[in-house]
Coordinates of C-alpha atoms in Angstrom, one line a residue:
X1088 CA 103.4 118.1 99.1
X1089 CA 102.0 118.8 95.8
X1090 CA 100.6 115.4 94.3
X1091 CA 103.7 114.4 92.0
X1092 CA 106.2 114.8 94.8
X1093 CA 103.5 112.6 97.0
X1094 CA 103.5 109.9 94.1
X1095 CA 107.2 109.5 94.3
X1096 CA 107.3 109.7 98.2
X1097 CA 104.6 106.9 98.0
X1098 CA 106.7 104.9 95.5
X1099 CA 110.1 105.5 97.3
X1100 CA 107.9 103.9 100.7
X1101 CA 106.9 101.1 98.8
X1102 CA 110.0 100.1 97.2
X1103 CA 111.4 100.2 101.4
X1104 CA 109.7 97.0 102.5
X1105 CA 109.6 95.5 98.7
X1106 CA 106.3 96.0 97.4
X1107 CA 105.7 94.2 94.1
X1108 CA 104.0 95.3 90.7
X1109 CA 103.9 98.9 91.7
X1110 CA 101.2 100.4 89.0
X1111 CA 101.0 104.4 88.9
X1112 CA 97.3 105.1 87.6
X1113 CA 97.0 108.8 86.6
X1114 CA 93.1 109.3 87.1
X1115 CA 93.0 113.2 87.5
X1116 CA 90.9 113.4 84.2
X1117 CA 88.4 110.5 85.2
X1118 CA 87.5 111.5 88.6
X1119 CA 87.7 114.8 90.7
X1120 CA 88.5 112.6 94.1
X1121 CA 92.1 112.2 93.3
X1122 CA 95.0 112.5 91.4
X1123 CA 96.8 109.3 91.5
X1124 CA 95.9 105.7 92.5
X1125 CA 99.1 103.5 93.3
X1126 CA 98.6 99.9 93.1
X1127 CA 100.8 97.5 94.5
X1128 CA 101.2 93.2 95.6
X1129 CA 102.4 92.3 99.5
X1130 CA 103.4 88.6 99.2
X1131 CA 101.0 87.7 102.6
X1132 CA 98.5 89.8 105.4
X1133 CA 101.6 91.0 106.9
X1134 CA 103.8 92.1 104.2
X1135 CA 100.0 93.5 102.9
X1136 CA 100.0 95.5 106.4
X1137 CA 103.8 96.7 106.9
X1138 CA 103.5 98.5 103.7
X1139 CA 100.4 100.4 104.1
X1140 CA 101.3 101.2 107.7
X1141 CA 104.4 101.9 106.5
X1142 CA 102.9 104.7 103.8
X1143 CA 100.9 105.9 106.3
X1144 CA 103.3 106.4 109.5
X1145 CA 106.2 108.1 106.6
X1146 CA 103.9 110.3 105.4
X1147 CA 102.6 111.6 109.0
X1148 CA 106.2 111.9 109.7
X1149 CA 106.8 114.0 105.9
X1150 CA 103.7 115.9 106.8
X1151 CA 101.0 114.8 105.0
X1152 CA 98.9 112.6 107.6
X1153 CA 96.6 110.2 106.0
X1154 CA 92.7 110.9 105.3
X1155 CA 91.8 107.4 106.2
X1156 CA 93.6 103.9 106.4
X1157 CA 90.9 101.0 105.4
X1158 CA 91.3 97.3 105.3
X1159 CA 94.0 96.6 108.2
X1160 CA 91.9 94.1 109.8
X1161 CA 91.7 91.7 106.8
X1162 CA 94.8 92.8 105.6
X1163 CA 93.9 91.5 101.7
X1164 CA 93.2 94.9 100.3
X1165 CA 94.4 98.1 102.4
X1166 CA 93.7 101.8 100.9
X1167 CA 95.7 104.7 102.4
X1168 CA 94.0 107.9 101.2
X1169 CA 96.6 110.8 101.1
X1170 CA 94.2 113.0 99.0
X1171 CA 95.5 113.7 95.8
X1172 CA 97.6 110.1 96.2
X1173 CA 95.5 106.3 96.8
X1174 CA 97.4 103.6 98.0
X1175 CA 95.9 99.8 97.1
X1176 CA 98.3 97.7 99.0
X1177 CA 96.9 94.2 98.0
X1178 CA 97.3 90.4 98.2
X1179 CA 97.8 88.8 94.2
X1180 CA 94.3 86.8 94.6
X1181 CA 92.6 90.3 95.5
X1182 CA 94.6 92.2 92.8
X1183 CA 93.6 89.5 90.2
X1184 CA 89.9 89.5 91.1
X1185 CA 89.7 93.0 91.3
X1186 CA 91.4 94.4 88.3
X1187 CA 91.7 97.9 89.5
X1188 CA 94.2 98.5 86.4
X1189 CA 91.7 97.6 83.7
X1190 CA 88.8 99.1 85.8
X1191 CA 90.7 102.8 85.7
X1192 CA 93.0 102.7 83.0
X1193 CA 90.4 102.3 80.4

C-alpha cells in the first residue's frame, strides 16, 4: 500500500473499535523514518490494546505486516510501526504528558 492508502486503512481500523481524538501528523518533511504518525485515545489498557492489535492483525491480513508492535505489556502507549504509517495508540494521561502533537507539528 502506498502511504496515503495505509493512512486511511489505519484510520478506517481505528474508527472499528472507537478510537478517540484521531490526529493525522504529516512528518514526511521533518524526518526521513516516516511518512505519517497517527495519534489516537483508548479510554483504558484494554481499549489501548484492542486497537493497536487490531491495526496490526488488519494490516497483516491487507498485506502490510507490521515492523514492530511496542508497548502491549503496559498497554499506556502502544506504537505499531507500518513503515511509512506510526500508530500511537494511547491512554489520555500519557497523550497529555507527552504532547506528541505539539512535539511534531511544530
Amino acid at each position: 500500500m502506498q502511504a496515503e492508502e495505509l493512512r486511511e486503512f489505519v484510520i478506517d481500523k481505528i474508527d472499528d473499535l472507537k478510537g478517540r481524538d484521531v490526529q493525522i501528523l504529516d512528518v514526511h518533511d521533518k524526518t526521513d523514518v516516516v511518512d505519517y504518525m497517527i495519534i489516537c485515545s483508548g479510554s483504558s489498557k484494554t481499549h489501548v490494546r484492542s486497537i493497536a492489535e487490531h491495526v496490526a492483525t488488519e494490516a497483516k491480513h491487507a498485506g502490510t505486516p507490521p515492523i514492530g508492535v511496542e508497548g502491549g505489556e503496559q498497554s499506556e502507549w502502544v506504537l505499531v510501526d507500518l513503515g511509512d504509517v506510526v500508530v500511537h495508540v494511547m491512554q489520555d494521561s500519557i497523550r497529555d504528558f507527552y504532547q506528541l502533537e505539539k512535539l511534531w507539528g511544530q
